[in-house]
């Protein structure tokens, strides 16, 4: 396994159920999408990293479970129903629909789920079987849906990470492949080594483990093409170009194709069209302005980072999921950062922000109320911080 994709979690003999979680994470890491499950506090700390350097989150915030019943010890599941009775299996990307319903990319269930305003969890798209086929919502197949975003017309765009394609769920519920893949090299609807890198229209384009996804006000889709170390731009018609990134594995500022990224994972966009990117390999948050100029907002620490989920509020403050320490970070407009919620380590608990625990917070979105919703992937739950 490439060192860039190794897990940094120590097996704990007194936690036998953790073995299954590690195996799931290892499989995802080999395939180049999920970065790392954070280690326990007792685990050896490489590169001189001290978890206590960041401290716990804010005591004046409350963390609670919004949906889901699993944990890092008991594992996930797959059932719809009332949000506190429903089950997910490694929820990753999350996004709000225009009516305020919350969409969830349920990675290991290969589904796009919906948490309605009535508190009911339902399946928007996907059969639940890993595969690649378009068609009516629940007949379509995904393979590891990761990032998702909602366009101005209500279309839902999904980074189908292990199929290496971008899918679109239309307002009528039908699913189509917008970009990547194609028929060449496929058999029985299953992708056959269709990962790679190329620009072009629709099936001519290639991706490699696409992750975070956002849509701007004009309907243009941006994707963190993780293993290609590039930010890709897709028109609603499916024309794919490279917006920023040379393809080299490095964290180098510059203009457009002259800049470099180190496994870009999370993606967020502000009201001015600026993109923000988390990098798995450099512990950095990067900014890409509408002209494609790339700069570094903040480099948090040296060594493996596992920065993943990312959101920006209307004031320009950033919220980052750190899956190395399993905490939520806050970065204000001046680049000053602090721990927003969670204590370092592996666990599950609701409660005040300075005692709550997460495992692998991979997706973050800010509600109109200012509440922060988090896809707590390792605990198989959607959490809310208020």
Short mmCIF file of C-alpha atoms in Angstrom, two decimals:
data_model
loop_
_atom_site.label_atom_id
_atom_site.label_comp_id
_atom_site.label_asym_id
_atom_site.label_seq_id
_atom_site.Cartn_x
_atom_site.Cartn_y
_atom_site.Cartn_z
CA UNK A 1 0.00 0.00 0.00
CA UNK A 2 1.25 3.49 -0.84
CA UNK A 3 2.31 5.33 2.32
CA UNK A 4 0.16 8.24 1.23
CA UNK A 5 -2.93 6.11 1.83
CA UNK A 6 -2.04 4.16 4.95
CA UNK A 7 -4.26 4.17 7.99
CA UNK A 8 -2.87 5.74 11.14
CA UNK A 9 -4.86 3.81 13.70
CA UNK A 10 -3.44 1.30 16.13
CA UNK A 11 -5.34 -1.93 16.64
CA UNK A 12 -6.56 -2.10 20.23
CA UNK A 13 -6.92 -5.70 21.48
CA UNK A 14 -9.70 -4.80 23.90
CA UNK A 15 -11.82 -3.51 21.02
CA UNK A 16 -12.40 -6.52 18.73
CA UNK A 17 -15.11 -4.78 16.73
CA UNK A 18 -12.57 -2.18 15.68
CA UNK A 19 -10.94 -4.79 13.43
CA UNK A 20 -13.90 -4.68 11.04
CA UNK A 21 -13.79 -0.90 10.93
CA UNK A 22 -10.07 -0.92 10.20
CA UNK A 23 -10.54 -3.43 7.37
CA UNK A 24 -13.26 -1.30 5.81
CA UNK A 25 -11.08 1.79 6.10
CA UNK A 26 -8.08 -0.04 4.67
CA UNK A 27 -10.06 -1.09 1.61
CA UNK A 28 -11.14 2.48 0.99
CA UNK A 29 -7.65 3.79 1.53
CA UNK A 30 -6.18 1.35 -0.99
CA UNK A 31 -8.71 2.57 -3.51
CA UNK A 32 -7.52 6.07 -2.89
CA UNK A 33 -10.46 7.90 -1.35
CA UNK A 34 -10.77 7.74 2.42
CA UNK A 35 -7.71 9.22 4.04
CA UNK A 36 -7.38 7.81 7.54
CA UNK A 37 -9.20 6.97 10.70
CA UNK A 38 -7.77 9.03 13.51
CA UNK A 39 -5.65 7.18 16.06
CA UNK A 40 -6.44 6.69 19.72
CA UNK A 41 -4.97 9.13 22.19
CA UNK A 42 -2.75 6.32 23.48
CA UNK A 43 -1.38 5.54 20.03
CA UNK A 44 2.16 6.46 19.19
CA UNK A 45 2.36 10.00 17.86
CA UNK A 46 4.64 10.15 14.79
CA UNK A 47 6.44 13.23 13.50
CA UNK A 48 6.34 14.87 16.96
CA UNK A 49 2.61 15.59 16.70
CA UNK A 50 0.99 16.16 20.09
CA UNK A 51 -2.79 16.02 20.08
CA UNK A 52 -2.93 18.22 23.18
CA UNK A 53 -1.48 21.07 21.11
CA UNK A 54 -4.96 21.73 19.71
CA UNK A 55 -6.99 21.25 22.86
CA UNK A 56 -10.67 20.35 23.11
CA UNK A 57 -13.58 22.12 21.47
CA UNK A 58 -15.78 24.87 22.82
CA UNK A 59 -17.72 24.14 26.00
CA UNK A 60 -20.49 26.56 25.01
CA UNK A 61 -21.44 24.39 22.00
CA UNK A 62 -23.62 21.29 22.14
CA UNK A 63 -23.09 18.21 19.96
CA UNK A 64 -25.96 15.79 19.43
CA UNK A 65 -26.92 12.99 17.09
CA UNK A 66 -29.21 14.19 14.31
CA UNK A 67 -29.59 10.84 12.55
CA UNK A 68 -28.24 7.31 12.76
CA UNK A 69 -27.79 4.62 15.37
CA UNK A 70 -24.29 3.19 14.84
CA UNK A 71 -20.94 3.75 16.46
CA UNK A 72 -17.30 2.94 15.80
CA UNK A 73 -17.66 -0.12 18.04
CA UNK A 74 -20.98 -1.53 16.82
CA UNK A 75 -20.67 -0.63 13.13
CA UNK A 76 -23.26 0.76 10.76
CA UNK A 77 -26.35 -0.54 9.02
CA UNK A 78 -28.87 0.20 6.32
CA UNK A 79 -32.45 1.05 7.08
CA UNK A 80 -34.77 3.97 6.46
CA UNK A 81 -37.24 5.36 8.97
CA UNK A 82 -37.32 7.98 11.70
CA UNK A 83 -33.96 9.72 11.77
CA UNK A 84 -32.93 8.44 15.20
CA UNK A 85 -33.89 4.89 14.24
CA UNK A 86 -32.35 4.89 10.76
CA UNK A 87 -28.91 3.44 10.02
CA UNK A 88 -26.02 4.51 7.77
CA UNK A 89 -22.72 2.84 6.88
CA UNK A 90 -19.86 5.32 6.51
CA UNK A 91 -21.78 8.50 5.61
CA UNK A 92 -19.40 10.89 3.88
CA UNK A 93 -20.66 13.88 1.88
CA UNK A 94 -23.68 15.89 2.99
CA UNK A 95 -25.56 18.79 1.39
CA UNK A 96 -28.83 20.65 1.83
CA UNK A 97 -31.56 20.59 -0.76
CA UNK A 98 -33.36 23.84 -1.52
CA UNK A 99 -36.25 22.95 0.81
CA UNK A 100 -33.86 22.30 3.73
CA UNK A 101 -33.84 18.51 3.51
CA UNK A 102 -30.41 17.01 4.15
CA UNK A 103 -28.82 14.66 1.60
CA UNK A 104 -26.23 12.09 2.63
CA UNK A 105 -23.74 10.14 0.52
CA UNK A 106 -23.92 6.76 2.27
CA UNK A 107 -20.58 5.42 1.10
CA UNK A 108 -20.60 1.79 2.16
CA UNK A 109 -24.30 1.30 1.42
CA UNK A 110 -23.80 2.74 -2.09
CA UNK A 111 -26.81 5.00 -1.66
CA UNK A 112 -27.83 8.63 -1.67
CA UNK A 113 -30.08 9.11 1.36
CA UNK A 114 -32.42 11.95 2.29
CA UNK A 115 -33.39 13.24 5.73
CA UNK A 116 -36.65 15.08 5.19
CA UNK A 117 -38.07 18.00 7.09
CA UNK A 118 -40.43 15.51 8.76
CA UNK A 119 -37.43 13.71 10.26
CA UNK A 120 -37.81 10.62 8.06
CA UNK A 121 -34.80 9.05 6.37
CA UNK A 122 -35.45 7.67 2.90
CA UNK A 123 -33.40 6.48 -0.08
CA UNK A 124 -33.23 9.02 -2.89
CA UNK A 125 -31.12 6.96 -5.28
CA UNK A 126 -29.29 3.68 -5.44
CA UNK A 127 -30.19 0.01 -5.22
CA UNK A 128 -27.81 -0.67 -2.35
CA UNK A 129 -25.66 -2.94 -4.51
CA UNK A 130 -22.19 -1.81 -5.53
CA UNK A 131 -22.13 -1.29 -9.29
CA UNK A 132 -22.46 1.22 -12.06
CA UNK A 133 -25.74 1.64 -13.87
CA UNK A 134 -27.94 4.59 -14.68
CA UNK A 135 -31.71 4.61 -14.57
CA UNK A 136 -34.63 5.32 -12.22
CA UNK A 137 -33.55 6.33 -8.73
CA UNK A 138 -33.67 3.09 -6.75
CA UNK A 139 -32.68 0.96 -9.74
CA UNK A 140 -29.44 2.86 -10.36
CA UNK A 141 -26.17 1.61 -8.87
CA UNK A 142 -23.32 3.50 -7.21
CA UNK A 143 -19.99 2.31 -5.86
CA UNK A 144 -18.86 4.39 -2.92
CA UNK A 145 -20.64 7.73 -3.33
CA UNK A 146 -18.44 10.30 -1.59
CA UNK A 147 -19.06 14.00 -2.21
CA UNK A 148 -22.35 15.50 -3.27
CA UNK A 149 -23.75 18.93 -4.06
CA UNK A 150 -27.06 20.45 -5.13
CA UNK A 151 -27.24 22.64 -8.22
CA UNK A 152 -29.39 25.75 -8.70
CA UNK A 153 -32.03 23.71 -10.60
CA UNK A 154 -32.25 21.06 -7.90
CA UNK A 155 -30.04 18.51 -9.63
CA UNK A 156 -27.87 16.49 -7.23
CA UNK A 157 -24.28 15.85 -8.30
CA UNK A 158 -22.48 12.87 -6.78
CA UNK A 159 -18.81 11.95 -6.83
CA UNK A 160 -19.09 8.21 -7.35
CA UNK A 161 -15.63 7.63 -5.97
CA UNK A 162 -14.95 3.97 -6.63
CA UNK A 163 -16.54 4.13 -10.08
CA UNK A 164 -14.38 7.22 -10.80
CA UNK A 165 -17.30 9.05 -12.38
CA UNK A 166 -19.59 11.99 -11.64
CA UNK A 167 -23.28 11.15 -11.50
CA UNK A 168 -26.34 13.39 -11.65
CA UNK A 169 -29.63 12.71 -9.90
CA UNK A 170 -32.26 14.68 -11.79
CA UNK A 171 -35.29 16.27 -10.10
CA UNK A 172 -37.44 13.38 -11.40
CA UNK A 173 -35.19 10.95 -9.50
CA UNK A 174 -33.46 9.44 -12.52
CA UNK A 175 -29.70 8.91 -12.36
CA UNK A 176 -27.27 9.51 -15.21
CA UNK A 177 -23.51 9.60 -15.60
CA UNK A 178 -22.47 13.17 -16.32
CA UNK A 179 -18.74 12.68 -16.77
CA UNK A 180 -16.14 9.94 -16.67
CA UNK A 181 -16.20 6.29 -17.62
CA UNK A 182 -18.13 5.46 -20.73
CA UNK A 183 -18.85 2.15 -22.40
CA UNK A 184 -15.35 1.27 -23.57
CA UNK A 185 -13.68 -1.24 -21.28
CA UNK A 186 -16.84 -2.03 -19.33
CA UNK A 187 -18.74 -5.27 -18.98
CA UNK A 188 -22.20 -5.89 -17.62
CA UNK A 189 -22.44 -2.30 -16.49
CA UNK A 190 -19.37 -2.62 -14.27
CA UNK A 191 -16.41 -0.25 -14.67
CA UNK A 192 -13.22 -1.90 -15.89
CA UNK A 193 -10.16 0.15 -15.02
CA UNK A 194 -11.82 3.38 -16.06
CA UNK A 195 -9.84 5.53 -13.65
CA UNK A 196 -7.23 7.85 -15.08
CA UNK A 197 -6.84 11.44 -16.15
CA UNK A 198 -8.15 13.17 -19.23
CA UNK A 199 -10.31 16.15 -20.04
CA UNK A 200 -13.13 16.05 -22.54
CA UNK A 201 -16.88 15.75 -22.80
CA UNK A 202 -18.81 13.21 -20.79
CA UNK A 203 -17.42 9.70 -21.18
CA UNK A 204 -14.19 11.01 -22.72
CA UNK A 205 -13.08 12.42 -19.37
CA UNK A 206 -11.35 10.37 -16.67
CA UNK A 207 -11.13 10.82 -12.91
CA UNK A 208 -9.33 8.96 -10.14
CA UNK A 209 -11.22 8.77 -6.83
CA UNK A 210 -13.23 12.01 -7.08
CA UNK A 211 -14.11 13.32 -3.63
CA UNK A 212 -15.49 16.72 -2.60
CA UNK A 213 -18.01 18.34 -4.95
CA UNK A 214 -19.55 21.83 -5.09
CA UNK A 215 -21.69 23.77 -7.55
CA UNK A 216 -21.46 27.53 -8.14
CA UNK A 217 -24.36 29.90 -8.72
CA UNK A 218 -24.13 29.43 -12.50
CA UNK A 219 -24.45 25.65 -12.20
CA UNK A 220 -20.79 24.83 -12.88
CA UNK A 221 -19.58 21.78 -10.95
CA UNK A 222 -16.17 21.60 -9.29
CA UNK A 223 -14.66 18.32 -8.11
CA UNK A 224 -11.64 17.51 -5.96
CA UNK A 225 -10.08 14.82 -8.15
CA UNK A 226 -8.15 13.33 -5.30
CA UNK A 227 -5.69 10.87 -6.78
CA UNK A 228 -5.12 13.07 -9.83
CA UNK A 229 -4.21 15.96 -7.49
CA UNK A 230 -6.32 18.40 -9.46
CA UNK A 231 -9.47 20.47 -9.20
CA UNK A 232 -11.71 19.70 -12.15
CA UNK A 233 -14.46 21.89 -13.62
CA UNK A 234 -17.55 20.45 -15.30
CA UNK A 235 -20.25 22.31 -17.20
CA UNK A 236 -23.87 21.18 -16.85
CA UNK A 237 -23.46 19.66 -20.32
CA UNK A 238 -20.60 17.47 -19.08
CA UNK A 239 -17.58 19.26 -20.53
CA UNK A 240 -14.63 18.58 -18.21
CA UNK A 241 -11.53 20.76 -17.90
CA UNK A 242 -8.81 21.15 -15.30
CA UNK A 243 -9.36 24.29 -13.26
CA UNK A 244 -6.24 24.07 -11.10
CA UNK A 245 -3.41 21.67 -10.37
CA UNK A 246 -0.44 20.29 -12.27
CA UNK A 247 -1.00 16.70 -11.18
CA UNK A 248 2.20 16.63 -9.12
CA UNK A 249 1.83 15.52 -5.50
CA UNK A 250 2.89 18.73 -3.79
CA UNK A 251 1.42 21.70 -1.98
CA UNK A 252 2.59 24.56 -4.17
CA UNK A 253 0.82 27.87 -4.70
CA UNK A 254 0.54 29.40 -8.15
CA UNK A 255 -1.83 30.11 -10.98
CA UNK A 256 -4.10 27.44 -12.42
CA UNK A 257 -2.14 24.52 -13.84
CA UNK A 258 1.05 25.91 -12.29
CA UNK A 259 -0.16 25.14 -8.78
CA UNK A 260 -0.05 21.71 -7.16
CA UNK A 261 -2.13 19.82 -4.61
CA UNK A 262 -1.37 16.89 -2.32
CA UNK A 263 -4.44 14.66 -2.45
CA UNK A 264 -7.25 17.26 -2.41
CA UNK A 265 -10.29 15.86 -0.61
CA UNK A 266 -12.77 18.37 0.81
CA UNK A 267 -14.21 21.22 -1.22
CA UNK A 268 -16.30 24.28 -0.31
CA UNK A 269 -17.33 27.44 -2.17
CA UNK A 270 -18.21 30.89 -0.85
CA UNK A 271 -20.61 33.48 -2.19
CA UNK A 272 -17.86 35.14 -4.22
CA UNK A 273 -16.97 31.97 -6.07
CA UNK A 274 -13.77 31.23 -4.15
CA UNK A 275 -13.05 27.53 -3.69
CA UNK A 276 -11.52 26.12 -0.52
CA UNK A 277 -9.74 22.78 -0.55
CA UNK A 278 -8.51 20.45 2.18
CA UNK A 279 -5.44 18.37 1.43
CA UNK A 280 -4.99 14.95 2.92
CA UNK A 281 -1.23 14.87 2.61
CA UNK A 282 -0.12 18.34 3.70
CA UNK A 283 -2.50 19.32 6.55
CA UNK A 284 -3.24 22.42 4.49
CA UNK A 285 -6.35 24.36 3.55
CA UNK A 286 -5.98 25.96 0.13
CA UNK A 287 -7.93 28.70 -1.64
CA UNK A 288 -8.61 28.89 -5.37
CA UNK A 289 -10.04 32.21 -6.54
CA UNK A 290 -12.40 32.48 -9.54
CA UNK A 291 -9.40 33.11 -11.84
CA UNK A 292 -7.71 29.90 -10.73
CA UNK A 293 -5.04 31.47 -8.52
CA UNK A 294 -4.13 29.08 -5.70
CA UNK A 295 -2.92 30.20 -2.28
CA UNK A 296 -2.52 28.56 1.12
CA UNK A 297 -4.96 29.63 3.82
CA UNK A 298 -3.34 27.64 6.60
CA UNK A 299 -0.99 24.73 7.14
CA UNK A 300 -2.06 23.17 10.41
CA UNK A 301 0.84 20.86 11.26
CA UNK A 302 3.54 18.62 9.84
CA UNK A 303 3.12 14.93 9.20
CA UNK A 304 0.03 12.96 8.10
CA UNK A 305 -3.04 15.11 8.30
CA UNK A 306 -6.24 13.51 7.12
CA UNK A 307 -7.99 16.84 6.68
CA UNK A 308 -11.27 16.00 5.02
CA UNK A 309 -14.65 17.67 5.50
CA UNK A 310 -14.89 21.38 4.76
CA UNK A 311 -17.54 24.09 4.89
CA UNK A 312 -17.62 27.88 4.72
CA UNK A 313 -20.23 30.13 6.32
CA UNK A 314 -21.64 33.41 5.00
CA UNK A 315 -18.98 35.39 6.91
CA UNK A 316 -16.11 33.49 5.29
CA UNK A 317 -15.22 31.36 8.33
CA UNK A 318 -14.09 27.82 7.58
CA UNK A 319 -14.93 24.58 9.37
CA UNK A 320 -12.62 21.60 8.80
CA UNK A 321 -12.99 17.93 9.67
CA UNK A 322 -9.64 16.67 10.98
CA UNK A 323 -9.77 12.88 10.75
CA UNK A 324 -6.29 12.60 12.23
CA UNK A 325 -7.42 13.83 15.65
CA UNK A 326 -11.17 13.39 15.04
CA UNK A 327 -12.07 16.98 15.77
CA UNK A 328 -13.73 19.90 14.01
CA UNK A 329 -11.45 22.90 13.42
CA UNK A 330 -12.44 26.52 13.00
CA UNK A 331 -10.51 29.02 10.85
CA UNK A 332 -11.59 32.64 10.82
CA UNK A 333 -11.09 35.09 7.98
CA UNK A 334 -7.71 36.14 9.42
CA UNK A 335 -6.39 32.59 9.28
CA UNK A 336 -6.52 32.09 13.05
CA UNK A 337 -7.55 28.57 13.95
CA UNK A 338 -8.88 26.75 16.98
CA UNK A 339 -10.73 23.57 17.87
CA UNK A 340 -14.46 24.04 17.37
CA UNK A 341 -15.77 20.73 18.72
CA UNK A 342 -14.50 17.37 19.91
CA UNK A 343 -11.64 15.91 21.91
CA UNK A 344 -8.73 14.12 20.25
CA UNK A 345 -9.00 10.35 20.05
CA UNK A 346 -11.42 7.66 18.96
CA UNK A 347 -14.90 7.39 20.44
CA UNK A 348 -18.51 8.38 20.38
CA UNK A 349 -20.29 10.72 22.77
CA UNK A 350 -22.74 13.57 22.46
CA UNK A 351 -22.58 16.52 24.83
CA UNK A 352 -20.66 19.77 25.20
CA UNK A 353 -18.18 20.63 22.48
CA UNK A 354 -15.21 20.11 24.80
CA UNK A 355 -16.14 16.49 25.63
CA UNK A 356 -17.95 15.21 22.51
CA UNK A 357 -16.20 12.59 20.38
CA UNK A 358 -16.13 11.90 16.65
CA UNK A 359 -14.51 9.28 14.42
CA UNK A 360 -13.54 10.40 10.94
CA UNK A 361 -15.67 13.55 10.38
CA UNK A 362 -15.63 13.60 6.59
CA UNK A 363 -18.51 15.85 5.55
CA UNK A 364 -19.56 19.25 6.91
CA UNK A 365 -22.28 21.69 5.91
CA UNK A 366 -23.53 24.91 7.54
CA UNK A 367 -27.29 25.37 7.90
CA UNK A 368 -29.03 28.71 7.41
CA UNK A 369 -29.44 28.86 11.20
CA UNK A 370 -25.67 28.63 11.66
CA UNK A 371 -25.82 25.07 13.00
CA UNK A 372 -23.07 22.78 11.75
CA UNK A 373 -24.02 19.34 10.41
CA UNK A 374 -21.26 16.72 10.33
CA UNK A 375 -21.08 13.33 8.62
CA UNK A 376 -19.38 11.35 11.38
CA UNK A 377 -18.30 8.54 9.08
CA UNK A 378 -16.65 6.25 11.62
CA UNK A 379 -19.61 6.46 13.98
CA UNK A 380 -22.09 6.04 11.10
CA UNK A 381 -24.11 9.05 12.22
CA UNK A 382 -25.01 12.56 11.24
CA UNK A 383 -24.18 14.93 14.10
CA UNK A 384 -25.22 18.54 14.64
CA UNK A 385 -23.28 21.21 16.51
CA UNK A 386 -25.18 24.21 17.85
#
